PDB file of C-alpha atoms in Angstrom:
ATOM      1  CA  UNK D  23      28.890  25.231  22.542  1.00 55.00           C
ATOM      2  CA  UNK D  24      25.704  23.172  22.843  1.00 64.00           C
ATOM      3  CA  UNK D  25      26.651  20.158  20.732  1.00 61.00           C
ATOM      4  CA  UNK D  26      23.227  18.533  21.226  1.00 61.00           C
ATOM      5  CA  UNK D  27      21.669  21.044  18.833  1.00 67.00           C
ATOM      6  CA  UNK D  28      24.486  20.814  16.283  1.00 78.00           C
ATOM      7  CA  UNK D  29      24.679  17.072  15.619  1.00 86.00           C
ATOM      8  CA  UNK D  30      22.242  15.245  13.348  1.00 87.00           C
ATOM      9  CA  UNK D  31      21.710  11.578  14.066  1.00 91.00           C
ATOM     10  CA  UNK D  32      19.698   9.980  11.270  1.00 93.00           C
ATOM     11  CA  UNK D  33      18.057   6.550  11.051  1.00 96.00           C
ATOM     12  CA  UNK D  34      17.553   5.217   7.522  1.00 96.00           C
ATOM     13  CA  UNK D  35      14.991   2.773   6.134  1.00 97.00           C
ATOM     14  CA  UNK D  36      11.838   4.262   7.712  1.00 98.00           C
ATOM     15  CA  UNK D  37       8.922   2.551   5.958  1.00 98.00           C
ATOM     16  CA  UNK D  38      10.787  -0.650   5.126  1.00 98.00           C
ATOM     17  CA  UNK D  39       9.132  -2.834   7.766  1.00 98.00           C
ATOM     18  CA  UNK D  40       6.870  -2.601  10.808  1.00 98.00           C
ATOM     19  CA  UNK D  41       9.755  -3.446  13.144  1.00 98.00           C
ATOM     20  CA  UNK D  42      12.012  -0.749  11.667  1.00 98.00           C
ATOM     21  CA  UNK D  43       9.174   1.773  11.939  1.00 98.00           C
ATOM     22  CA  UNK D  44       8.641   0.914  15.606  1.00 98.00           C
ATOM     23  CA  UNK D  45      12.373   1.024  16.336  1.00 98.00           C
ATOM     24  CA  UNK D  46      12.688   4.475  14.760  1.00 98.00           C
ATOM     25  CA  UNK D  47       9.670   5.761  16.711  1.00 98.00           C
ATOM     26  CA  UNK D  48      11.211   4.405  19.926  1.00 98.00           C
ATOM     27  CA  UNK D  49      14.557   6.044  19.110  1.00 97.00           C
ATOM     28  CA  UNK D  50      12.797   9.397  18.664  1.00 97.00           C
ATOM     29  CA  UNK D  51      10.920   8.890  21.924  1.00 97.00           C
ATOM     30  CA  UNK D  52      14.171   8.166  23.772  1.00 97.00           C
ATOM     31  CA  UNK D  53      15.899  11.086  21.989  1.00 94.00           C
ATOM     32  CA  UNK D  54      18.536   8.777  20.497  1.00 96.00           C
ATOM     33  CA  UNK D  55      17.991  10.219  16.994  1.00 96.00           C
ATOM     34  CA  UNK D  56      16.748  13.544  15.658  1.00 94.00           C
ATOM     35  CA  UNK D  57      16.135  12.678  11.979  1.00 95.00           C
ATOM     36  CA  UNK D  58      15.016   9.762   9.856  1.00 97.00           C
ATOM     37  CA  UNK D  59      14.770   9.123   6.130  1.00 97.00           C
ATOM     38  CA  UNK D  60      11.766   7.366   4.631  1.00 98.00           C
ATOM     39  CA  UNK D  61      11.548   4.896   1.740  1.00 98.00           C
ATOM     40  CA  UNK D  62       8.438   5.827  -0.248  1.00 98.00           C
ATOM     41  CA  UNK D  63       8.378   2.621  -2.300  1.00 98.00           C
ATOM     42  CA  UNK D  64       8.373   0.184   0.584  1.00 98.00           C
ATOM     43  CA  UNK D  65       5.356  -1.707   1.973  1.00 97.00           C
ATOM     44  CA  UNK D  66       5.242   0.066   5.348  1.00 98.00           C
ATOM     45  CA  UNK D  67       5.555   3.619   3.972  1.00 98.00           C
ATOM     46  CA  UNK D  68       1.979   4.639   4.872  1.00 98.00           C
ATOM     47  CA  UNK D  69       2.374   3.211   8.357  1.00 98.00           C
ATOM     48  CA  UNK D  70       5.608   5.195   8.764  1.00 98.00           C
ATOM     49  CA  UNK D  71       3.839   8.401   7.729  1.00 98.00           C
ATOM     50  CA  UNK D  72       1.110   7.835  10.340  1.00 98.00           C
ATOM     51  CA  UNK D  73       3.657   7.021  13.035  1.00 98.00           C
ATOM     52  CA  UNK D  74       5.632  10.190  12.287  1.00 98.00           C
ATOM     53  CA  UNK D  75       2.425  12.250  12.490  1.00 98.00           C
ATOM     54  CA  UNK D  76       1.163  10.576  15.671  1.00 98.00           C
ATOM     55  CA  UNK D  77       4.530  10.703  17.424  1.00 97.00           C
ATOM     56  CA  UNK D  78       5.183  14.323  16.352  1.00 96.00           C
ATOM     57  CA  UNK D  79       8.316  13.882  14.249  1.00 97.00           C
ATOM     58  CA  UNK D  80       6.741  14.356  10.798  1.00 97.00           C
ATOM     59  CA  UNK D  81       8.881  17.498  10.353  1.00 96.00           C
ATOM     60  CA  UNK D  82      12.057  15.484  10.950  1.00 96.00           C
ATOM     61  CA  UNK D  83      11.600  12.990   8.102  1.00 97.00           C
ATOM     62  CA  UNK D  84      13.829  13.203   5.046  1.00 95.00           C
ATOM     63  CA  UNK D  85      13.776  11.099   1.887  1.00 95.00           C
ATOM     64  CA  UNK D  86      15.737   7.865   1.505  1.00 96.00           C
ATOM     65  CA  UNK D  87      15.993   7.371  -2.280  1.00 95.00           C
ATOM     66  CA  UNK D  88      15.751   3.644  -2.951  1.00 97.00           C
ATOM     67  CA  UNK D  89      16.868   1.981  -6.184  1.00 96.00           C
ATOM     68  CA  UNK D  90      18.004  -1.283  -4.608  1.00 95.00           C
ATOM     69  CA  UNK D  91      15.012  -3.143  -3.152  1.00 96.00           C
ATOM     70  CA  UNK D  92      11.239  -3.216  -3.158  1.00 97.00           C
ATOM     71  CA  UNK D  93       8.918  -2.337  -6.008  1.00 98.00           C
ATOM     72  CA  UNK D  94       9.792   0.632  -8.241  1.00 98.00           C
ATOM     73  CA  UNK D  95       7.341   3.497  -8.629  1.00 98.00           C
ATOM     74  CA  UNK D  96       7.840   3.853 -12.398  1.00 98.00           C
ATOM     75  CA  UNK D  97       7.397   1.275 -15.149  1.00 97.00           C
ATOM     76  CA  UNK D  98      10.326   2.031 -17.465  1.00 96.00           C
ATOM     77  CA  UNK D  99      12.982   1.145 -14.905  1.00 97.00           C
ATOM     78  CA  UNK D 100      11.762  -2.471 -14.719  1.00 97.00           C
ATOM     79  CA  UNK D 101      13.025  -3.001 -18.283  1.00 96.00           C
ATOM     80  CA  UNK D 102      16.637  -2.932 -17.089  1.00 96.00           C
ATOM     81  CA  UNK D 103      18.014  -6.208 -15.669  1.00 95.00           C
ATOM     82  CA  UNK D 104      20.857  -4.302 -14.028  1.00 93.00           C
ATOM     83  CA  UNK D 105      18.179  -2.736 -11.783  1.00 95.00           C
ATOM     84  CA  UNK D 106      15.113  -5.007 -11.678  1.00 96.00           C
ATOM     85  CA  UNK D 107      14.137  -8.656 -11.858  1.00 97.00           C
ATOM     86  CA  UNK D 108      10.463  -9.621 -12.217  1.00 97.00           C
ATOM     87  CA  UNK D 109       9.391  -6.020 -11.535  1.00 97.00           C
ATOM     88  CA  UNK D 110      11.328  -5.717  -8.261  1.00 98.00           C
ATOM     89  CA  UNK D 111      14.612  -3.915  -7.555  1.00 97.00           C
ATOM     90  CA  UNK D 112      17.257  -6.647  -7.494  1.00 97.00           C
ATOM     91  CA  UNK D 113      20.105  -4.948  -5.594  1.00 93.00           C
ATOM     92  CA  UNK D 114      22.482  -5.102  -8.571  1.00 93.00           C
ATOM     93  CA  UNK D 115      22.539  -1.405  -9.515  1.00 89.00           C
ATOM     94  CA  UNK D 116      25.504  -0.370  -7.387  1.00 87.00           C
ATOM     95  CA  UNK D 117      27.722  -3.142  -8.767  1.00 86.00           C
ATOM     96  CA  UNK D 118      26.631  -2.266 -12.311  1.00 80.00           C
ATOM     97  CA  UNK D 119      27.313   1.450 -11.826  1.00 84.00           C
ATOM     98  CA  UNK D 120      30.779   0.762 -10.429  1.00 78.00           C
ATOM     99  CA  UNK D 121      31.714  -1.419 -13.392  1.00 79.00           C
ATOM    100  CA  UNK D 122      30.550   0.965 -16.168  1.00 78.00           C
ATOM    101  CA  UNK D 123      31.554   4.433 -17.256  1.00 76.00           C
ATOM    102  CA  UNK D 124      29.025   5.104 -20.004  1.00 75.00           C
ATOM    103  CA  UNK D 125      25.282   4.650 -19.773  1.00 81.00           C
ATOM    104  CA  UNK D 126      22.557   4.503 -22.382  1.00 86.00           C
ATOM    105  CA  UNK D 127      20.488   7.722 -22.369  1.00 91.00           C
ATOM    106  CA  UNK D 128      17.247   5.748 -21.907  1.00 95.00           C
ATOM    107  CA  UNK D 129      18.741   4.022 -18.863  1.00 91.00           C
ATOM    108  CA  UNK D 130      19.704   7.389 -17.373  1.00 92.00           C
ATOM    109  CA  UNK D 131      16.208   8.697 -18.082  1.00 96.00           C
ATOM    110  CA  UNK D 132      14.648   5.676 -16.346  1.00 96.00           C
ATOM    111  CA  UNK D 133      16.798   6.333 -13.263  1.00 95.00           C
ATOM    112  CA  UNK D 134      15.926  10.034 -13.321  1.00 95.00           C
ATOM    113  CA  UNK D 135      12.212   9.293 -13.694  1.00 97.00           C
ATOM    114  CA  UNK D 136      12.261   6.845 -10.764  1.00 97.00           C
ATOM    115  CA  UNK D 137      14.094   9.292  -8.524  1.00 95.00           C
ATOM    116  CA  UNK D 138      11.706  12.069  -9.527  1.00 95.00           C
ATOM    117  CA  UNK D 139       8.695   9.840  -8.803  1.00 97.00           C
ATOM    118  CA  UNK D 140      10.050   9.077  -5.319  1.00 96.00           C
ATOM    119  CA  UNK D 141      10.689  12.779  -4.658  1.00 93.00           C
ATOM    120  CA  UNK D 142       7.159  13.613  -5.838  1.00 94.00           C
ATOM    121  CA  UNK D 143       5.533  11.041  -3.533  1.00 96.00           C
ATOM    122  CA  UNK D 144       7.569  12.399  -0.647  1.00 96.00           C
ATOM    123  CA  UNK D 145       6.528  16.005  -1.357  1.00 93.00           C
ATOM    124  CA  UNK D 146       2.879  15.101  -2.081  1.00 96.00           C
ATOM    125  CA  UNK D 147       2.735  13.368   1.304  1.00 97.00           C
ATOM    126  CA  UNK D 148       3.488  16.748   2.873  1.00 96.00           C
ATOM    127  CA  UNK D 149       7.092  16.286   3.896  1.00 94.00           C
ATOM    128  CA  UNK D 150       9.296  19.349   3.493  1.00 85.00           C
ATOM    129  CA  UNK D 151      12.494  17.763   2.123  1.00 72.00           C
ATOM    130  CA  UNK D 152      14.652  18.545   5.114  1.00 73.00           C
ATOM    131  CA  UNK D 153      17.308  16.251   3.721  1.00 82.00           C
ATOM    132  CA  UNK D 154      17.794  13.233   1.518  1.00 84.00           C
ATOM    133  CA  UNK D 155      20.146  10.345   1.197  1.00 84.00           C
ATOM    134  CA  UNK D 156      19.968   6.988  -0.515  1.00 83.00           C
ATOM    135  CA  UNK D 157      19.818   3.296   0.198  1.00 85.00           C
ATOM    136  CA  UNK D 158      23.332   1.797   0.080  1.00 78.00           C
ATOM    137  CA  UNK D 159      24.740   5.333  -0.366  1.00 77.00           C
ATOM    138  CA  UNK D 160      23.950   5.364  -4.091  1.00 80.00           C
ATOM    139  CA  UNK D 161      23.913   9.169  -3.975  1.00 78.00           C
ATOM    140  CA  UNK D 162      27.716   8.951  -3.864  1.00 72.00           C
ATOM    141  CA  UNK D 163      27.822   7.354  -7.328  1.00 78.00           C
ATOM    142  CA  UNK D 164      28.401   9.924 -10.076  1.00 72.00           C
ATOM    143  CA  UNK D 165      25.377   9.077 -12.221  1.00 79.00           C
ATOM    144  CA  UNK D 166      22.996   9.255  -9.220  1.00 82.00           C
ATOM    145  CA  UNK D 167      24.724  12.331  -7.816  1.00 81.00           C
ATOM    146  CA  UNK D 168      24.301  14.155 -11.133  1.00 83.00           C
ATOM    147  CA  UNK D 169      20.575  13.329 -11.179  1.00 82.00           C
ATOM    148  CA  UNK D 170      20.149  14.558  -7.602  1.00 82.00           C
ATOM    149  CA  UNK D 171      22.178  17.669  -8.400  1.00 81.00           C
ATOM    150  CA  UNK D 172      19.767  18.388 -11.264  1.00 77.00           C
ATOM    151  CA  UNK D 173      16.761  18.121  -8.928  1.00 73.00           C
ATOM    152  CA  UNK D 174      18.525  20.160  -6.269  1.00 69.00           C
ATOM    153  CA  UNK D 175      18.190  23.209  -8.485  1.00 60.00           C
ATOM    154  CA  UNK D 176      14.400  23.028  -8.246  1.00 55.00           C
ATOM    155  CA  UNK D 177      13.668  21.685  -4.778  1.00 53.00           C
ATOM    156  CA  UNK D 178      12.952  23.793  -1.707  1.00 50.00           C
ATOM    157  CA  UNK D 179      15.801  22.567   0.483  1.00 47.00           C
ATOM    158  CA  UNK D 180      15.869  23.955   4.038  1.00 45.00           C
TER     159      UNK D 180
END
């Protein structure tokens, strides 16, 4: 069995910073990784897109859903202090999710809208949704998992 073609080694946080972008490009060049996931709401997203195109790994970029840091894409989510402070993700969502069982329907809608906006930017950029994961593994939390499961019914997943 050729294990090299069976194992996926993914590097998260593509688009977060110039140094992370360069490190991921170098890892592809040295064949240390074969996938990455990009953060569409981070300041170096556009640079990451160009790097992936120029270095010929655009087709190996998945989506890294981010609800923990950086600036949100949507406006409604900034209303929730358990997610944002001064219009920026504050890193508190995971702790909040783990300490609550029930969520206000408007809060759930704000999360869903933000996730959908990130998915839309990813698709509109031309990526093919090879895979997705989330910053700080939020996709493992039931409320986030159920939102992603909803979108999974409509997305062209390879």
